[in-house]
PDB file of C-alpha atoms and ligand atoms in Angstrom:
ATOM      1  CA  UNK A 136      -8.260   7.486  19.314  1.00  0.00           C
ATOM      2  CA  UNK A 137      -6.735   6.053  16.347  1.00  0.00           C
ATOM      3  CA  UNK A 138      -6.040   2.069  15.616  1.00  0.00           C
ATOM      4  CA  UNK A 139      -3.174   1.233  13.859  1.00  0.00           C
ATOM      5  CA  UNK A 140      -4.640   0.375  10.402  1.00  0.00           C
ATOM      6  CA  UNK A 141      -6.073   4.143  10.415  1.00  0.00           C
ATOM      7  CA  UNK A 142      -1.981   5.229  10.382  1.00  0.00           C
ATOM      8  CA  UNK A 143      -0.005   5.800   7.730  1.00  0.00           C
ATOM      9  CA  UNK A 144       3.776   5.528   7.830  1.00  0.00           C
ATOM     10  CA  UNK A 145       5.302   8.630   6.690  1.00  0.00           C
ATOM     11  CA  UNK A 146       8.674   7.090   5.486  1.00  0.00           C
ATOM     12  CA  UNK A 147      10.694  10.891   6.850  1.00  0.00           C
ATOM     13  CA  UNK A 148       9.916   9.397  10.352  1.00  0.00           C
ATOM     14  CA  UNK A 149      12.536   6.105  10.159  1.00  0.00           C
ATOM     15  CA  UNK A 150      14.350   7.979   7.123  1.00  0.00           C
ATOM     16  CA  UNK A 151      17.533   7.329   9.412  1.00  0.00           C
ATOM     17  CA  UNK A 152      16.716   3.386   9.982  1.00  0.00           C
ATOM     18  CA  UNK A 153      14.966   1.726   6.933  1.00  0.00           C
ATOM     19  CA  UNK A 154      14.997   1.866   3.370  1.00  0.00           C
ATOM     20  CA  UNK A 155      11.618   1.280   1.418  1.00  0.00           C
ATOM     21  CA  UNK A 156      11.126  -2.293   1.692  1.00  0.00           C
ATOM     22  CA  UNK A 157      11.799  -2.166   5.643  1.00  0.00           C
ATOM     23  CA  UNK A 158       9.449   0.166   5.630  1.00  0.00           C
ATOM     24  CA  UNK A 159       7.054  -1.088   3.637  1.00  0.00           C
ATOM     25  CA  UNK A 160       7.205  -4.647   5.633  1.00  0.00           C
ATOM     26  CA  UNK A 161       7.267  -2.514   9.129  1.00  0.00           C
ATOM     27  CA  UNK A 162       3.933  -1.529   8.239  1.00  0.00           C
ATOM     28  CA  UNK A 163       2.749  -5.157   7.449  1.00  0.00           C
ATOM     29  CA  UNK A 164       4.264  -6.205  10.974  1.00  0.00           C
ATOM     30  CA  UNK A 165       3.126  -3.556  12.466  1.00  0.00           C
ATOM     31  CA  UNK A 166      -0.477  -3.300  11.669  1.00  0.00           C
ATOM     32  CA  UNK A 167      -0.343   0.292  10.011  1.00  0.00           C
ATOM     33  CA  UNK A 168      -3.021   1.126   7.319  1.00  0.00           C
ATOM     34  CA  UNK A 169      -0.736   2.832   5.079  1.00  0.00           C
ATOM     35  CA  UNK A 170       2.388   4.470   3.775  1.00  0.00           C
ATOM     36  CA  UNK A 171       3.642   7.809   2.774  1.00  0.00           C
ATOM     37  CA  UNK A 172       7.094   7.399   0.604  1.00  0.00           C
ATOM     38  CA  UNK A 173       9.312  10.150   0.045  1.00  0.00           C
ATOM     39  CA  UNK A 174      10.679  10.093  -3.884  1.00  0.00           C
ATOM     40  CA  UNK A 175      14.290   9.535  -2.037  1.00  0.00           C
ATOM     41  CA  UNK A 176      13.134   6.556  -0.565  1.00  0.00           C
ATOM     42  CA  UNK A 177      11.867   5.021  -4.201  1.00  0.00           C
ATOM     43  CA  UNK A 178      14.742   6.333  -5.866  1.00  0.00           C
ATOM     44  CA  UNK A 179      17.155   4.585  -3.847  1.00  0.00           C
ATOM     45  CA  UNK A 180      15.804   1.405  -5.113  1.00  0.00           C
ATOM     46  CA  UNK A 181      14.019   2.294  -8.378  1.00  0.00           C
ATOM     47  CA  UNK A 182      10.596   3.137  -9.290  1.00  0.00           C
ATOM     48  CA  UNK A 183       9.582   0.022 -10.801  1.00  0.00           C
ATOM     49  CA  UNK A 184      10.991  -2.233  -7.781  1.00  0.00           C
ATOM     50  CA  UNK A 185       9.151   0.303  -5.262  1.00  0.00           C
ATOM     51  CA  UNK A 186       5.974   0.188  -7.267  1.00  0.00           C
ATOM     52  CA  UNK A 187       6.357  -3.920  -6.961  1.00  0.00           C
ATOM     53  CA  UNK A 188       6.642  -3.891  -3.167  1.00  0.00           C
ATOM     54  CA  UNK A 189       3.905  -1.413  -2.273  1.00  0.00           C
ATOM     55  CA  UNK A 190       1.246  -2.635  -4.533  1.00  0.00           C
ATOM     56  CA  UNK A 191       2.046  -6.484  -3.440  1.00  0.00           C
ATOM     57  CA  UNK A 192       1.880  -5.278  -0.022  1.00  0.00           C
ATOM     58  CA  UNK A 193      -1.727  -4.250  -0.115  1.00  0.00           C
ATOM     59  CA  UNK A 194      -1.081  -0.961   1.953  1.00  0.00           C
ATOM     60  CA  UNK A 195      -2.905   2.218   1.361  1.00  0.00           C
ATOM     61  CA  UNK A 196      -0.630   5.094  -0.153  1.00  0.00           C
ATOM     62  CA  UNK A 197      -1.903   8.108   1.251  1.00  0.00           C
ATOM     63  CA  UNK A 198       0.492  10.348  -0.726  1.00  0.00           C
ATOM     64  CA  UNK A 199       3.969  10.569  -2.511  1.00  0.00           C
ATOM     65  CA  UNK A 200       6.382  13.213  -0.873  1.00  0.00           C
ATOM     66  CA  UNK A 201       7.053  15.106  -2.607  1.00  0.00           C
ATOM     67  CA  UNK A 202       6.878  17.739  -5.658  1.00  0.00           C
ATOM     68  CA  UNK A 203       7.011  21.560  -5.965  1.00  0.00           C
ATOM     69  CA  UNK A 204      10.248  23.324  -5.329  1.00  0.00           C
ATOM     70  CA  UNK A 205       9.403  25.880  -7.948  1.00  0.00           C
ATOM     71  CA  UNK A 206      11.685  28.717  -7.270  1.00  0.00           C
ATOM     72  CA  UNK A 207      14.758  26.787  -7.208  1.00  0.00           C
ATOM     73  CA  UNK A 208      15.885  27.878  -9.912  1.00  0.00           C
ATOM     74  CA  UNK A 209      14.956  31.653  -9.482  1.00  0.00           C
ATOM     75  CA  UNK A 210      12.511  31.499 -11.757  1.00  0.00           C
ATOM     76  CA  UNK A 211       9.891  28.315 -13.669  1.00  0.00           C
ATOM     77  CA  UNK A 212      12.411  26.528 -16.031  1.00  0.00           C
ATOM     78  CA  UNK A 213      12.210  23.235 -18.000  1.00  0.00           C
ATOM     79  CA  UNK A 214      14.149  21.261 -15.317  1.00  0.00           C
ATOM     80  CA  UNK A 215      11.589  21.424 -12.600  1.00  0.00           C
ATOM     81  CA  UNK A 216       8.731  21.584 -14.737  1.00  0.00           C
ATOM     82  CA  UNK A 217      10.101  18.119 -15.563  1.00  0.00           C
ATOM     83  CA  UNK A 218      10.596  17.165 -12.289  1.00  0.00           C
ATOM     84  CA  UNK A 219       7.040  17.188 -11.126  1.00  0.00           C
ATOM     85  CA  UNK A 220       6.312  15.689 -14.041  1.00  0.00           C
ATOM     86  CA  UNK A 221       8.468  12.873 -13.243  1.00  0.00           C
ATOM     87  CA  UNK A 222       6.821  13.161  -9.831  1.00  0.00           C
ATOM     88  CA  UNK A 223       3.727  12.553 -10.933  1.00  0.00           C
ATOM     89  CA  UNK A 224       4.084   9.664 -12.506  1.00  0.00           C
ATOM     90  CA  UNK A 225       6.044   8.274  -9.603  1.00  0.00           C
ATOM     91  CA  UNK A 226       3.185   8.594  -7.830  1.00  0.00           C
ATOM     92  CA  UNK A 227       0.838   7.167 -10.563  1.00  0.00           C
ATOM     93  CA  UNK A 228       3.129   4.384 -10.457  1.00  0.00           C
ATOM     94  CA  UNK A 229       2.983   3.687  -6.637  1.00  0.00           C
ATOM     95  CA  UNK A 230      -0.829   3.619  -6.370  1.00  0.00           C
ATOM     96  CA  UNK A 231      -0.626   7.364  -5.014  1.00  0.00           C
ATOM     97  CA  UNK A 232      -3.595   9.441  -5.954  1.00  0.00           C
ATOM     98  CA  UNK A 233      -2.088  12.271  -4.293  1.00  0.00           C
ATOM     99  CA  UNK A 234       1.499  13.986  -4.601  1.00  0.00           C
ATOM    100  CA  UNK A 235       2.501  16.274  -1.932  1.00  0.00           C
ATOM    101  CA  UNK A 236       3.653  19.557  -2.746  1.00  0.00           C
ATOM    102  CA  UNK A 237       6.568  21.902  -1.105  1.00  0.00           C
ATOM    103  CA  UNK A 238       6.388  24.509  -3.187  1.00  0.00           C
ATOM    104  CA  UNK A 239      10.027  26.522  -2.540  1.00  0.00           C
ATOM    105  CA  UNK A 240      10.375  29.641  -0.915  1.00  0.00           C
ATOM    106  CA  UNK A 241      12.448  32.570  -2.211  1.00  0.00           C
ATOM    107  CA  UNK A 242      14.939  32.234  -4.454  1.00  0.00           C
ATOM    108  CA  UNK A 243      18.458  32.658  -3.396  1.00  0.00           C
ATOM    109  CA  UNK A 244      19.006  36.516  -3.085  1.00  0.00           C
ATOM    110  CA  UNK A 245      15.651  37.560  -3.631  1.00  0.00           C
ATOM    111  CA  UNK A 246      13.838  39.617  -1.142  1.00  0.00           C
ATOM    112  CA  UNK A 247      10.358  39.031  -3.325  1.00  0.00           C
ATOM    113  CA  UNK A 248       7.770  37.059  -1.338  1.00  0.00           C
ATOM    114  CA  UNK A 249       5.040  38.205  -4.038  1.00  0.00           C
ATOM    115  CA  UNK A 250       7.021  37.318  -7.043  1.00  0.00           C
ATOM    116  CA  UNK A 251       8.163  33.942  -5.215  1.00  0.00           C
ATOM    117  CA  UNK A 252       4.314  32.947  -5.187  1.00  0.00           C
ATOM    118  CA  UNK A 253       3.529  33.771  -8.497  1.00  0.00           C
ATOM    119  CA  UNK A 254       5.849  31.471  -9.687  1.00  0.00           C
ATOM    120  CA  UNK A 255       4.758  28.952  -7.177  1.00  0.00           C
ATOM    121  CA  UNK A 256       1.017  29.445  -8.651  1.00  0.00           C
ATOM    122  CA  UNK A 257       2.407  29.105 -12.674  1.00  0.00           C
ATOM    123  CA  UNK A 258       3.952  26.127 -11.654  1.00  0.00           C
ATOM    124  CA  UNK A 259       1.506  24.470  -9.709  1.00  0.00           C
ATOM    125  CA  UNK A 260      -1.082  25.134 -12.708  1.00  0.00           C
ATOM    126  CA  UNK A 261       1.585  23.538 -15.323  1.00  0.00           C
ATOM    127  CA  UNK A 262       1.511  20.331 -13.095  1.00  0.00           C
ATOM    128  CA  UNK A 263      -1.716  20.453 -12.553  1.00  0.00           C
ATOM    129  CA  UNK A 264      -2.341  20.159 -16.073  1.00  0.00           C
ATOM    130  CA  UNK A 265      -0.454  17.147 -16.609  1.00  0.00           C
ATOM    131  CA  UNK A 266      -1.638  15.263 -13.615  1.00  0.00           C
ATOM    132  CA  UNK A 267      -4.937  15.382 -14.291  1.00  0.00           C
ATOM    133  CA  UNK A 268      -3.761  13.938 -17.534  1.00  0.00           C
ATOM    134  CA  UNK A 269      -2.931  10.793 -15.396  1.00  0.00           C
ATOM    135  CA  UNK A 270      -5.714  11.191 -12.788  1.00  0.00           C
ATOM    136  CA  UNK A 271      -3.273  11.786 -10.010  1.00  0.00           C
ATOM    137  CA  UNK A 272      -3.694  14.738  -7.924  1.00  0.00           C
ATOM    138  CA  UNK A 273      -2.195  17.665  -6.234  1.00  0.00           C
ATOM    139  CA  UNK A 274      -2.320  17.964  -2.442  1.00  0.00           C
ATOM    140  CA  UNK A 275      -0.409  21.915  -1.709  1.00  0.00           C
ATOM    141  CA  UNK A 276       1.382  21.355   2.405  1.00  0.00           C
ATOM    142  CA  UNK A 277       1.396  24.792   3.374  1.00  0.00           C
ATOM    143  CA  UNK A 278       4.098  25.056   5.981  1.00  0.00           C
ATOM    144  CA  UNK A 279       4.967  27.386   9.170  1.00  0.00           C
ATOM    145  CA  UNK A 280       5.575  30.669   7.818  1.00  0.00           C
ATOM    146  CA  UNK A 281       9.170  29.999   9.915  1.00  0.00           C
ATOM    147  CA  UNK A 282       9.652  27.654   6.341  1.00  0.00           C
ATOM    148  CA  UNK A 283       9.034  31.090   4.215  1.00  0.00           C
ATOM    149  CA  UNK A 284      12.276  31.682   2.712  1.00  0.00           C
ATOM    150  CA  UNK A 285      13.763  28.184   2.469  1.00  0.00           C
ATOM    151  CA  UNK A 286      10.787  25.863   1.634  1.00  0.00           C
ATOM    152  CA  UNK A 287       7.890  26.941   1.126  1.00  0.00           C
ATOM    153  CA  UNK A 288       6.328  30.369   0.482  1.00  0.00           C
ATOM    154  CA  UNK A 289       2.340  28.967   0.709  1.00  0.00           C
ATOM    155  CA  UNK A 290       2.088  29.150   4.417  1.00  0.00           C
ATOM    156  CA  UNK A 291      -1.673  29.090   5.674  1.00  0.00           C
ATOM    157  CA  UNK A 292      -4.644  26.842   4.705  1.00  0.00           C
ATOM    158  CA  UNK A 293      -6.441  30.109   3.236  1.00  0.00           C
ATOM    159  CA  UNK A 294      -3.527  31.193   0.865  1.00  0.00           C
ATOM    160  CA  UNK A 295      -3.496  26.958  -0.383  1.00  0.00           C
ATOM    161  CA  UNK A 296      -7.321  27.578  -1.138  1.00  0.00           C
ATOM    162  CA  UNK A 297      -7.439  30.721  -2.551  1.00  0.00           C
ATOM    163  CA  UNK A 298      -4.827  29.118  -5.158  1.00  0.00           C
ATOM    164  CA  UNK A 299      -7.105  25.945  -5.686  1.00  0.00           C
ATOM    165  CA  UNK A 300      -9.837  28.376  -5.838  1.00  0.00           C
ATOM    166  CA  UNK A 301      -7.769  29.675  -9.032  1.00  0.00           C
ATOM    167  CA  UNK A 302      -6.296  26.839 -10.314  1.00  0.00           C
ATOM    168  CA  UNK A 303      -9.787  24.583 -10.032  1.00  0.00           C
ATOM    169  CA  UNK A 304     -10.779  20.828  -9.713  1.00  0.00           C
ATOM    170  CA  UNK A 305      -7.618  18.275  -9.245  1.00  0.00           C
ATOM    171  CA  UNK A 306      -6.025  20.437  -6.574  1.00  0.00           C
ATOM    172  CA  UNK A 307      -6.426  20.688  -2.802  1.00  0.00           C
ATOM    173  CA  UNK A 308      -4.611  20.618   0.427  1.00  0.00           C
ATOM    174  CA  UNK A 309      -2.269  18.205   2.608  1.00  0.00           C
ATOM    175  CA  UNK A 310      -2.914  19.479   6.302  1.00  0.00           C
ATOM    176  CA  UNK A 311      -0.050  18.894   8.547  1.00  0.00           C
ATOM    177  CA  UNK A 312      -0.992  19.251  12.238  1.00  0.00           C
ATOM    178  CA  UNK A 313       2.668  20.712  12.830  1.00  0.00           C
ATOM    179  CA  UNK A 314       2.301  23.674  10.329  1.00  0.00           C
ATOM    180  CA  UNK A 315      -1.255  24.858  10.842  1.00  0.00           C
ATOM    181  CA  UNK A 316      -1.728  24.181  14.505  1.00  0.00           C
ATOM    182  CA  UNK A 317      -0.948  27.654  15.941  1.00  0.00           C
ATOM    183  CA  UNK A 318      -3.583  29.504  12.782  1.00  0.00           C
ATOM    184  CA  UNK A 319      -6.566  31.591  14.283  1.00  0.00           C
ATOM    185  CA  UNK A 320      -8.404  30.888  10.902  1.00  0.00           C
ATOM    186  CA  UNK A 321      -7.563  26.984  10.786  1.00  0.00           C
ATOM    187  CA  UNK A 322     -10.536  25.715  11.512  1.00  0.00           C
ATOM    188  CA  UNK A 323     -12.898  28.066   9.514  1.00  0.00           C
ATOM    189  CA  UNK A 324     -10.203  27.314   6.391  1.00  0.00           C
ATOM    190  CA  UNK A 325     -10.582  23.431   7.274  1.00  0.00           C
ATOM    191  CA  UNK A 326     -14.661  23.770   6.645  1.00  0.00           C
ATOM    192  CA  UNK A 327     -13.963  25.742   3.748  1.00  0.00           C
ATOM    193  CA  UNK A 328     -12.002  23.267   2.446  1.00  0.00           C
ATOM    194  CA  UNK A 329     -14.644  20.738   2.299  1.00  0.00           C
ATOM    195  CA  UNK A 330     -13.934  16.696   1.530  1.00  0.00           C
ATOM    196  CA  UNK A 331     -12.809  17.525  -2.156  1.00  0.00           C
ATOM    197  CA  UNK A 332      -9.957  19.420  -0.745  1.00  0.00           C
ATOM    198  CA  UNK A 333      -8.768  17.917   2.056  1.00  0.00           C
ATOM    199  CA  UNK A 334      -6.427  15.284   0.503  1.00  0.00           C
ATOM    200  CA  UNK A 335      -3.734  14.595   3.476  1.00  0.00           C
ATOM    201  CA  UNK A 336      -3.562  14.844   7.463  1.00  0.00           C
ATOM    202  CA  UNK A 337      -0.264  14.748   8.291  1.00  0.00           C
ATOM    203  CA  UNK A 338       0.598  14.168  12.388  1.00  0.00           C
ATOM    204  CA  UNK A 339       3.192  14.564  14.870  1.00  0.00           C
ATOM    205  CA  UNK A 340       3.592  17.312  17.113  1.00  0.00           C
ATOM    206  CA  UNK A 341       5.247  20.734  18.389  1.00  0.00           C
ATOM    207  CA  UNK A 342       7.584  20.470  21.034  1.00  0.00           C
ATOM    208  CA  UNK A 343       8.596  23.323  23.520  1.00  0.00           C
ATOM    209  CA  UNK A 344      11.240  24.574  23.561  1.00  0.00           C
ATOM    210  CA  UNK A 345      11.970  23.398  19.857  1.00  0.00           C
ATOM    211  CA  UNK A 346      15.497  22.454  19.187  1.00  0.00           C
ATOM    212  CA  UNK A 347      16.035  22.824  15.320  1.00  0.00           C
ATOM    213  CA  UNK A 348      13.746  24.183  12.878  1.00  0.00           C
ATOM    214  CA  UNK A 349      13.828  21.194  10.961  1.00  0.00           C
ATOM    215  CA  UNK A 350      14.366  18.361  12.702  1.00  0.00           C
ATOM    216  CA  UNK A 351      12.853  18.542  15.909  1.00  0.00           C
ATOM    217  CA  UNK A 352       9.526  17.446  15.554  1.00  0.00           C
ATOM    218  CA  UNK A 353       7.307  15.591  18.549  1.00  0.00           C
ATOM    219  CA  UNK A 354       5.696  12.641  18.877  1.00  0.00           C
ATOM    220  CA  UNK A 355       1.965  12.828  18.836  1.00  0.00           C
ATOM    221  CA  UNK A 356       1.435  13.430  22.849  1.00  0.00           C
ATOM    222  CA  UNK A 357       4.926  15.245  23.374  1.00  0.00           C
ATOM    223  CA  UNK A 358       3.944  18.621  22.367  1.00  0.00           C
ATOM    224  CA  UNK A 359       1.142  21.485  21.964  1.00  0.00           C
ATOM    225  CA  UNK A 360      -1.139  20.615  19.720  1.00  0.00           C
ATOM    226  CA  UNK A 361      -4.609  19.569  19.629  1.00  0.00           C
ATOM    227  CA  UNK A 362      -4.211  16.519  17.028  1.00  0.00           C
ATOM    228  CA  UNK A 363      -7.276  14.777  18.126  1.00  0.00           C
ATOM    229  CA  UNK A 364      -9.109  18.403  17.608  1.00  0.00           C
ATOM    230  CA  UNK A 365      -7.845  19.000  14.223  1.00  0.00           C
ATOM    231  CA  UNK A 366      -8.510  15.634  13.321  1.00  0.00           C
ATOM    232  CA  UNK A 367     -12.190  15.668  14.221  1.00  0.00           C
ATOM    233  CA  UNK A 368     -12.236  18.476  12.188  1.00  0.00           C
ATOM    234  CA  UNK A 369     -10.849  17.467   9.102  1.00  0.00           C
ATOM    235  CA  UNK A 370     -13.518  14.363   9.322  1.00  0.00           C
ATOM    236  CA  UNK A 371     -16.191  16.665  10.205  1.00  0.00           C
ATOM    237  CA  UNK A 372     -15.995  17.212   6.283  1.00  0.00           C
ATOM    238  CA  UNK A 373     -15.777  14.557   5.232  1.00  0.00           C
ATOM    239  CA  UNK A 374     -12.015  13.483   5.119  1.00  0.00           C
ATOM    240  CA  UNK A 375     -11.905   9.261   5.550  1.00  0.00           C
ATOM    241  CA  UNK A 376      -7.874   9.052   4.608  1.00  0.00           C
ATOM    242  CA  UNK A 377      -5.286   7.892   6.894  1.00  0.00           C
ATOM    243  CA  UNK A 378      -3.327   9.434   9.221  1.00  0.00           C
ATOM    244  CA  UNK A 379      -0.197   9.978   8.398  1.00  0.00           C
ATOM    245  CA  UNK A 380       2.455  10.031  10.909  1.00  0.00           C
ATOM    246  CA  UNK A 381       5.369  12.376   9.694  1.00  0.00           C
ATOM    247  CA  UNK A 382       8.210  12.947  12.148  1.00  0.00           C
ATOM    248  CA  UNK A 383      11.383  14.680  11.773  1.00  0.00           C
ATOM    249  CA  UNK A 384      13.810  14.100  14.632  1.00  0.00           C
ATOM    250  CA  UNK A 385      17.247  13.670  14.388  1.00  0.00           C
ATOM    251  CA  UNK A 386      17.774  14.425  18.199  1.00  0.00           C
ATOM    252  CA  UNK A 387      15.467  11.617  19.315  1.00  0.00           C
ATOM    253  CA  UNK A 388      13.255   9.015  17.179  1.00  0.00           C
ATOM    254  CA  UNK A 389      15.593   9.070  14.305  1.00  0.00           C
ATOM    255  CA  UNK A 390      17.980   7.647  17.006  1.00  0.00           C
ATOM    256  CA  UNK A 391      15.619   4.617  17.807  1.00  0.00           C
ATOM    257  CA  UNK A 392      15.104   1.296  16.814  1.00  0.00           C
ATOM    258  CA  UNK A 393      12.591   1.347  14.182  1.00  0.00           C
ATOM    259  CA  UNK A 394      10.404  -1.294  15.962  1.00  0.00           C
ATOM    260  CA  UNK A 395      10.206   0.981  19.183  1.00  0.00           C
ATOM    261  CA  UNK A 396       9.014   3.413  16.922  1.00  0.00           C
ATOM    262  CA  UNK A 397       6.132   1.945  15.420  1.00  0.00           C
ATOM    263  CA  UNK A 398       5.390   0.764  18.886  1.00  0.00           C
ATOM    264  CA  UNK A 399       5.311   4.322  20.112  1.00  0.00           C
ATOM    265  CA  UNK A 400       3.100   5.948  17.298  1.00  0.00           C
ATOM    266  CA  UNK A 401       0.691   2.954  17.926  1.00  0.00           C
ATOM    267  CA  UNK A 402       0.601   3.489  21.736  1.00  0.00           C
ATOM    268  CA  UNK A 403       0.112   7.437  21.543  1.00  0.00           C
ATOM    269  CA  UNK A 404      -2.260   6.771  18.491  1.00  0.00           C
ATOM    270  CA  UNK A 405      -4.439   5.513  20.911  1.00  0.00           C
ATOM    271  CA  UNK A 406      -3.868   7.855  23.415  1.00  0.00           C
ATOM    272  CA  UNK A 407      -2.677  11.044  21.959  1.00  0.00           C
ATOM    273  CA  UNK A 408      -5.087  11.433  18.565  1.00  0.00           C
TER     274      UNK A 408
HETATM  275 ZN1   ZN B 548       3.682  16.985   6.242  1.00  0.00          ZN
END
């Protein structure tokens, strides 16, 4: 069970309905313990104005969404190098210790998985650098290997560690209930993880049949997966951060009132998690 001040907005979920400072005071009204921006959502009104309203707000930040994207380009140039950078001190500027990282998936035309990832790996370690320069650090989402070619070539909870277990201290892993749920190894690569790694939980759930590959994520309670499972796991090591509710759906909750919303996650918070 999870009370509304240990939730975390994730601002993807009302992306449709409110801009940052709706958000921001939804979470006030609502109770929530926290927010998760995505860069889209701070750029729309400008760094400085977004780092105004979330730090006078008093929420926690449980992560800035998001960085990465390394292949983009085909290969590591200057432009997203400078990017993350930029990234990172958005989320220095926000109160985020964490930035969330999609790392990209293959380039366009390329049929090389392998090569894809070593790029993803150079570039995570050139970001890395820097944000430990600023003391902000880097939380890897691996996503369903369904993402693989178009987002995000990092795909399991082992593959994230084995390139923190590379890259070293500053670096760890955002756990999203919806891209790990269906792993054999997840909850042997959760304890392996340990409390210095786990940086994000990220909930919502998998719906059957689903709809769209993108957009047709589940309420916590409408789907498969064992939240409250993988939760207790993550805190069995130690993890204390919020949990962050991250829903894409453009078929249904994107479609809501904004208010219902909130009133939903609360409800299955405490009966779903
Ligand atoms: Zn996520």
């Amino acid at each position: 069970m999870l009370t509304p001040e240990r939730l975390s907005l994730n601002t993807a979920t009302v992306r449709e309905q409110w801009d940052l400072r709706q958000c921001v005071e939804g979470c006030l009204r609502h109770g929530f313990g926290g927010i998760a921006p995505w860069r889209d959502k701070i750029h729309e009104i400008g760094l400085d104005e977004a780092a105004r309203i979330i730090r006078a707000s008093g929420l926690g930040v449980s992560g800035l969404c998001r960085g990465g994207w390394y292949t983009a380009e085909g290969a590591l140039t200057e432009a997203v190098i400078d990017d993350n950078r930029r990234a990172v001190d958005e989320a220095a500027a926000i109160g985020s210790k964490y930035l969330v990282m999609v790392v990209g998936g293959l380039p366009e035309g390329s049929r090389d998985i392998v090569g894809a990832r070593e790029i993803v790996t150079e570039g995570l370690a050139k970001t890395l650098e820097y944000a430990r320069s600023v003391g902000v650090h880097i939380a890897i989402e691996p996503l369903h290997p369904m993402y693989a070619a178009d987002r995000a070539c990092v795909n399991t909870l082992r593959q994230t560690l084995d390139i923190c277990d590379v890259l070293g201290d500053g670096i760890g892993a955002a756990v999203d209930v919806y891209h790990v749920w269906w792993d054999p190894e997840i909850l042997d690569q959760i304890k392996r993880a340990g409390k210095e790694r786990l940086m994000a939980f990220h909930i919502c759930d998998w719906l059957v049949p689903t709809r769209d590959m993108l957009t047709d994520r589940g309420m916590m309670g409408d789907g498969v997966i064992d939240i409250k499972g993988l939760r207790e796991a993550v805190e069995a090591e130690g993890f204390s951060g919020l949990n962050e509710v991250e829903i894409f759906s453009a078929l249904n909750w994107w479609k809501r009132d904004a208010d219902e919303v909130m009133q939903v996650i609360i409800e299955r918070g405490r009966t779903s998690c």
